[in-house]
PDB file of C-alpha atoms in Angstrom:
ATOM      1  CA  MET A   1      62.822  -7.755 194.316  1.00  0.00           C
ATOM      2  CA  THR A   2      63.452  -5.726 197.459  1.00  0.00           C
ATOM      3  CA  GLU A   3      66.922  -5.959 198.938  1.00  0.00           C
ATOM      4  CA  VAL A   4      66.892  -6.774 202.637  1.00  0.00           C
ATOM      5  CA  ILE A   5      69.402  -4.681 204.541  1.00  0.00           C
ATOM      6  CA  GLY A   6      70.664  -6.070 207.800  1.00  0.00           C
ATOM      7  CA  ARG A   7      70.761  -4.211 211.089  1.00  0.00           C
ATOM      8  CA  ARG A   8      74.535  -3.736 210.926  1.00  0.00           C
ATOM      9  CA  GLU A   9      74.361  -2.149 207.458  1.00  0.00           C
ATOM     10  CA  ARG A  10      71.490   0.098 208.576  1.00  0.00           C
ATOM     11  CA  LYS A  11      73.504   1.257 211.595  1.00  0.00           C
ATOM     12  CA  LYS A  12      76.537   1.983 209.392  1.00  0.00           C
ATOM     13  CA  ALA A  13      74.371   3.963 206.976  1.00  0.00           C
ATOM     14  CA  GLN A  14      72.794   5.901 209.862  1.00  0.00           C
ATOM     15  CA  THR A  15      76.211   6.727 211.317  1.00  0.00           C
ATOM     16  CA  ARG A  16      77.536   7.799 207.922  1.00  0.00           C
ATOM     17  CA  LYS A  17      74.500  10.023 207.351  1.00  0.00           C
ATOM     18  CA  ALA A  18      74.740  11.513 210.848  1.00  0.00           C
ATOM     19  CA  LEU A  19      78.400  12.375 210.237  1.00  0.00           C
ATOM     20  CA  ALA A  20      77.754  13.899 206.816  1.00  0.00           C
ATOM     21  CA  ASP A  21      74.755  15.884 208.074  1.00  0.00           C
ATOM     22  CA  ALA A  22      76.634  17.170 211.140  1.00  0.00           C
ATOM     23  CA  ALA A  23      79.634  18.130 209.024  1.00  0.00           C
ATOM     24  CA  LEU A  24      77.574  19.997 206.457  1.00  0.00           C
ATOM     25  CA  GLU A  25      75.590  21.835 209.117  1.00  0.00           C
ATOM     26  CA  LEU A  26      78.763  22.916 210.939  1.00  0.00           C
ATOM     27  CA  PHE A  27      80.595  23.837 207.728  1.00  0.00           C
ATOM     28  CA  LEU A  28      77.698  25.942 206.462  1.00  0.00           C
ATOM     29  CA  GLU A  29      77.275  27.603 209.843  1.00  0.00           C
ATOM     30  CA  ARG A  30      80.928  28.410 210.629  1.00  0.00           C
ATOM     31  CA  GLY A  31      82.963  27.707 207.495  1.00  0.00           C
ATOM     32  CA  TYR A  32      84.880  24.613 206.471  1.00  0.00           C
ATOM     33  CA  ASP A  33      88.277  25.797 207.744  1.00  0.00           C
ATOM     34  CA  GLU A  34      86.839  26.758 211.142  1.00  0.00           C
ATOM     35  CA  VAL A  35      85.542  23.273 212.001  1.00  0.00           C
ATOM     36  CA  GLY A  36      87.702  20.334 213.022  1.00  0.00           C
ATOM     37  CA  VAL A  37      86.950  16.655 212.538  1.00  0.00           C
ATOM     38  CA  LYS A  38      86.752  16.227 216.314  1.00  0.00           C
ATOM     39  CA  GLU A  39      83.858  18.709 216.427  1.00  0.00           C
ATOM     40  CA  VAL A  40      82.089  16.832 213.631  1.00  0.00           C
ATOM     41  CA  ALA A  41      82.532  13.522 215.442  1.00  0.00           C
ATOM     42  CA  GLU A  42      81.201  15.028 218.679  1.00  0.00           C
ATOM     43  CA  ALA A  43      78.192  16.530 216.899  1.00  0.00           C
ATOM     44  CA  ALA A  44      77.368  13.080 215.478  1.00  0.00           C
ATOM     45  CA  ASP A  45      78.072  11.442 218.852  1.00  0.00           C
ATOM     46  CA  VAL A  46      80.846   9.166 217.577  1.00  0.00           C
ATOM     47  CA  SER A  47      84.601   8.966 218.026  1.00  0.00           C
ATOM     48  CA  VAL A  48      87.120  10.457 215.600  1.00  0.00           C
ATOM     49  CA  THR A  49      88.225   6.892 214.841  1.00  0.00           C
ATOM     50  CA  THR A  50      84.673   6.026 213.809  1.00  0.00           C
ATOM     51  CA  LEU A  51      84.516   9.143 211.637  1.00  0.00           C
ATOM     52  CA  PHE A  52      87.617   8.028 209.737  1.00  0.00           C
ATOM     53  CA  LYS A  53      86.209   4.506 209.322  1.00  0.00           C
ATOM     54  CA  HIS A  54      83.402   6.076 207.301  1.00  0.00           C
ATOM     55  CA  PHE A  55      85.243   8.940 205.598  1.00  0.00           C
ATOM     56  CA  PRO A  56      88.907   8.900 204.522  1.00  0.00           C
ATOM     57  CA  SER A  57      89.340  12.673 204.871  1.00  0.00           C
ATOM     58  CA  LYS A  58      87.681  15.842 206.080  1.00  0.00           C
ATOM     59  CA  GLU A  59      86.861  16.799 202.476  1.00  0.00           C
ATOM     60  CA  ALA A  60      85.087  13.475 201.919  1.00  0.00           C
ATOM     61  CA  LEU A  61      82.583  14.447 204.649  1.00  0.00           C
ATOM     62  CA  VAL A  62      81.193  17.070 202.292  1.00  0.00           C
ATOM     63  CA  PHE A  63      81.035  14.833 199.237  1.00  0.00           C
ATOM     64  CA  ASP A  64      79.394  11.769 200.734  1.00  0.00           C
ATOM     65  CA  LEU A  65      77.165  10.961 197.756  1.00  0.00           C
ATOM     66  CA  GLU A  66      79.814  10.115 195.147  1.00  0.00           C
ATOM     67  CA  LYS A  67      78.096   6.879 194.057  1.00  0.00           C
ATOM     68  CA  ASP A  68      74.827   8.763 193.646  1.00  0.00           C
ATOM     69  CA  ILE A  69      76.565  11.391 191.515  1.00  0.00           C
ATOM     70  CA  GLU A  70      77.929   8.756 189.135  1.00  0.00           C
ATOM     71  CA  ALA A  71      74.553   7.034 188.930  1.00  0.00           C
ATOM     72  CA  ALA A  72      72.866  10.356 188.151  1.00  0.00           C
ATOM     73  CA  LEU A  73      75.409  11.215 185.439  1.00  0.00           C
ATOM     74  CA  THR A  74      75.103   7.880 183.671  1.00  0.00           C
ATOM     75  CA  GLY A  75      71.351   7.930 184.272  1.00  0.00           C
ATOM     76  CA  ALA A  76      71.105  11.279 182.481  1.00  0.00           C
ATOM     77  CA  VAL A  77      72.498   9.579 179.391  1.00  0.00           C
ATOM     78  CA  ARG A  78      70.708   6.243 179.687  1.00  0.00           C
ATOM     79  CA  GLY A  79      67.373   7.648 180.823  1.00  0.00           C
ATOM     80  CA  ARG A  80      67.055  10.531 178.401  1.00  0.00           C
ATOM     81  CA  PRO A  81      63.835  10.798 176.378  1.00  0.00           C
ATOM     82  CA  PRO A  82      63.800   9.062 172.994  1.00  0.00           C
ATOM     83  CA  GLY A  83      65.365  11.255 170.346  1.00  0.00           C
ATOM     84  CA  GLN A  84      67.108  13.594 172.797  1.00  0.00           C
ATOM     85  CA  PRO A  85      70.789  13.924 171.906  1.00  0.00           C
ATOM     86  CA  VAL A  86      73.299  12.834 174.564  1.00  0.00           C
ATOM     87  CA  VAL A  87      74.838  16.313 174.605  1.00  0.00           C
ATOM     88  CA  ASP A  88      71.468  17.891 175.453  1.00  0.00           C
ATOM     89  CA  ALA A  89      70.881  15.390 178.263  1.00  0.00           C
ATOM     90  CA  LEU A  90      74.314  16.150 179.740  1.00  0.00           C
ATOM     91  CA  ARG A  91      73.765  19.914 179.493  1.00  0.00           C
ATOM     92  CA  GLU A  92      70.448  19.672 181.318  1.00  0.00           C
ATOM     93  CA  HIS A  93      71.927  17.415 183.992  1.00  0.00           C
ATOM     94  CA  ILE A  94      74.865  19.724 184.658  1.00  0.00           C
ATOM     95  CA  LEU A  95      72.577  22.759 184.717  1.00  0.00           C
ATOM     96  CA  ARG A  96      70.409  21.061 187.345  1.00  0.00           C
ATOM     97  CA  ASP A  97      73.576  20.309 189.316  1.00  0.00           C
ATOM     98  CA  VAL A  98      74.770  23.925 189.303  1.00  0.00           C
ATOM     99  CA  SER A  99      71.376  25.628 189.160  1.00  0.00           C
ATOM    100  CA  ASP A 100      71.414  29.173 190.337  1.00  0.00           C
ATOM    101  CA  GLY A 101      68.907  29.627 193.127  1.00  0.00           C
ATOM    102  CA  GLY A 102      68.211  25.927 193.718  1.00  0.00           C
ATOM    103  CA  PRO A 103      68.420  24.123 197.066  1.00  0.00           C
ATOM    104  CA  GLY A 104      72.072  23.269 196.508  1.00  0.00           C
ATOM    105  CA  GLU A 105      73.157  26.886 196.137  1.00  0.00           C
ATOM    106  CA  GLU A 106      74.457  27.107 199.729  1.00  0.00           C
ATOM    107  CA  PHE A 107      76.386  23.866 199.249  1.00  0.00           C
ATOM    108  CA  LEU A 108      77.816  25.083 195.939  1.00  0.00           C
ATOM    109  CA  ARG A 109      78.844  28.393 197.520  1.00  0.00           C
ATOM    110  CA  LEU A 110      80.617  26.509 200.332  1.00  0.00           C
ATOM    111  CA  THR A 111      82.481  24.158 198.007  1.00  0.00           C
ATOM    112  CA  GLU A 112      83.453  26.815 195.487  1.00  0.00           C
ATOM    113  CA  SER A 113      84.670  29.286 198.130  1.00  0.00           C
ATOM    114  CA  THR A 114      86.887  26.771 199.933  1.00  0.00           C
ATOM    115  CA  PRO A 115      90.023  25.835 197.955  1.00  0.00           C
ATOM    116  CA  ALA A 116      90.403  22.381 199.544  1.00  0.00           C
ATOM    117  CA  LEU A 117      86.760  21.521 198.817  1.00  0.00           C
ATOM    118  CA  ARG A 118      86.844  23.002 195.323  1.00  0.00           C
ATOM    119  CA  ASP A 119      89.912  20.917 194.406  1.00  0.00           C
ATOM    120  CA  TYR A 120      88.540  17.753 196.005  1.00  0.00           C
ATOM    121  CA  GLY A 121      85.187  18.246 194.278  1.00  0.00           C
ATOM    122  CA  ARG A 122      86.828  18.666 190.873  1.00  0.00           C
ATOM    123  CA  ARG A 123      88.897  15.504 191.311  1.00  0.00           C
ATOM    124  CA  MET A 124      85.843  13.594 192.493  1.00  0.00           C
ATOM    125  CA  TRP A 125      83.706  14.861 189.603  1.00  0.00           C
ATOM    126  CA  MET A 126      86.322  13.854 187.009  1.00  0.00           C
ATOM    127  CA  ARG A 127      86.586  10.334 188.480  1.00  0.00           C
ATOM    128  CA  HIS A 128      83.263   9.628 186.783  1.00  0.00           C
ATOM    129  CA  GLU A 129      84.746  10.142 183.308  1.00  0.00           C
ATOM    130  CA  THR A 130      85.191   6.429 182.506  1.00  0.00           C
ATOM    131  CA  ALA A 131      81.685   5.456 183.623  1.00  0.00           C
ATOM    132  CA  LEU A 132      80.169   8.358 181.694  1.00  0.00           C
ATOM    133  CA  ALA A 133      82.166   7.540 178.542  1.00  0.00           C
ATOM    134  CA  ARG A 134      81.022   3.911 178.806  1.00  0.00           C
ATOM    135  CA  ALA A 135      77.372   4.987 179.127  1.00  0.00           C
ATOM    136  CA  ILE A 136      77.700   7.307 176.118  1.00  0.00           C
ATOM    137  CA  ALA A 137      79.278   4.511 174.068  1.00  0.00           C
ATOM    138  CA  GLU A 138      76.551   2.039 175.041  1.00  0.00           C
ATOM    139  CA  GLU A 139      73.783   4.507 174.202  1.00  0.00           C
ATOM    140  CA  THR A 140      75.255   5.497 170.842  1.00  0.00           C
ATOM    141  CA  GLY A 141      76.310   2.011 169.752  1.00  0.00           C
ATOM    142  CA  ALA A 142      80.000   2.931 169.749  1.00  0.00           C
ATOM    143  CA  PRO A 143      82.779   0.606 170.916  1.00  0.00           C
ATOM    144  CA  SER A 144      83.423   0.805 174.668  1.00  0.00           C
ATOM    145  CA  ASP A 145      86.859   2.373 174.065  1.00  0.00           C
ATOM    146  CA  ASP A 146      85.633   4.964 171.546  1.00  0.00           C
ATOM    147  CA  VAL A 147      87.802   8.074 171.822  1.00  0.00           C
ATOM    148  CA  ALA A 148      84.996  10.426 170.742  1.00  0.00           C
ATOM    149  CA  CYS A 149      82.779   9.151 173.585  1.00  0.00           C
ATOM    150  CA  ALA A 150      85.675   9.543 176.018  1.00  0.00           C
ATOM    151  CA  ALA A 151      86.287  13.090 174.767  1.00  0.00           C
ATOM    152  CA  LEU A 152      82.615  14.039 175.129  1.00  0.00           C
ATOM    153  CA  ALA A 153      82.577  12.667 178.688  1.00  0.00           C
ATOM    154  CA  ARG A 154      85.744  14.581 179.587  1.00  0.00           C
ATOM    155  CA  PHE A 155      84.615  17.861 178.040  1.00  0.00           C
ATOM    156  CA  ALA A 156      81.139  17.619 179.551  1.00  0.00           C
ATOM    157  CA  LEU A 157      82.524  16.967 183.035  1.00  0.00           C
ATOM    158  CA  ALA A 158      85.247  19.616 182.771  1.00  0.00           C
ATOM    159  CA  SER A 159      82.716  22.185 181.536  1.00  0.00           C
ATOM    160  CA  ARG A 160      81.120  22.213 184.986  1.00  0.00           C
ATOM    161  CA  ASP A 161      83.937  24.405 186.342  1.00  0.00           C
ATOM    162  CA  LEU A 162      83.436  26.962 183.585  1.00  0.00           C
ATOM    163  CA  ILE A 163      79.678  26.955 184.098  1.00  0.00           C
ATOM    164  CA  VAL A 164      79.900  27.316 187.886  1.00  0.00           C
ATOM    165  CA  GLY A 165      82.452  30.121 187.579  1.00  0.00           C
ATOM    166  CA  HIS A 166      80.449  32.099 185.033  1.00  0.00           C
ATOM    167  CA  LYS A 167      78.172  34.921 186.151  1.00  0.00           C
ATOM    168  CA  HIS A 168      75.444  33.510 183.870  1.00  0.00           C
ATOM    169  CA  PRO A 169      75.657  29.719 184.298  1.00  0.00           C
ATOM    170  CA  ARG A 170      72.786  28.890 181.917  1.00  0.00           C
ATOM    171  CA  ARG A 171      74.222  31.064 179.155  1.00  0.00           C
ATOM    172  CA  ALA A 172      77.656  29.471 179.628  1.00  0.00           C
ATOM    173  CA  ALA A 173      76.166  25.961 179.515  1.00  0.00           C
ATOM    174  CA  GLU A 174      74.193  26.750 176.363  1.00  0.00           C
ATOM    175  CA  GLU A 175      77.329  28.057 174.631  1.00  0.00           C
ATOM    176  CA  ILE A 176      79.588  25.198 175.720  1.00  0.00           C
ATOM    177  CA  PHE A 177      77.160  22.389 174.977  1.00  0.00           C
ATOM    178  CA  GLY A 178      75.961  24.093 171.809  1.00  0.00           C
ATOM    179  CA  ARG A 179      79.540  23.980 170.561  1.00  0.00           C
ATOM    180  CA  LEU A 180      79.848  20.331 171.531  1.00  0.00           C
ATOM    181  CA  GLN A 181      76.602  19.551 169.691  1.00  0.00           C
ATOM    182  CA  ARG A 182      77.502  21.457 166.508  1.00  0.00           C
ATOM    183  CA  GLY A 183      81.178  20.600 166.469  1.00  0.00           C
ATOM    184  CA  TRP A 184      84.028  22.982 166.967  1.00  0.00           C
ATOM    185  CA  ARG A 185      83.654  25.208 163.937  1.00  0.00           C
ATOM    186  CA  THR A 186      84.448  28.886 164.291  1.00  0.00           C
ATOM    187  CA  LYS A 187      81.657  31.299 163.491  1.00  0.00           C
TER     188      LYS A 187
END
């Protein structure tokens, strides 16, 4: 069944996208700290008041796809191929997210080089912990409040910072997720 979206909702979505696109373009061009919200609003041809109706803060302009991020994280667990361990699915998803050389490299460079964006992004990323833990529990047949599923979700999400900050992201991801898969035994 196709969901019918009304004109008002379409206009809101268009305005939100115009704001996010204008913000990202300006931030990439001149740097996050060099661009004010008034400039973003002007570039999207809306008022500052309208900007703040769609985004609660300047940082939120950069991270406008939070719902999509959560859906992708839980989808990595729920949609993994039969027989693929959850840990492997999470590793591959996070590697795609932080891929070196991919289309998001400019975005990643912007967010990681700007302290306000880096901190906001980390908080946003970790907000998905409960949903991810629930998906892991559902997929493994564990109770919804299983502490091991919650721990895996937390460690997997927190590992992103270590992977992004490492000079060899793939190698770091393989080591981190390999340890999660095998258990934390010393060599």
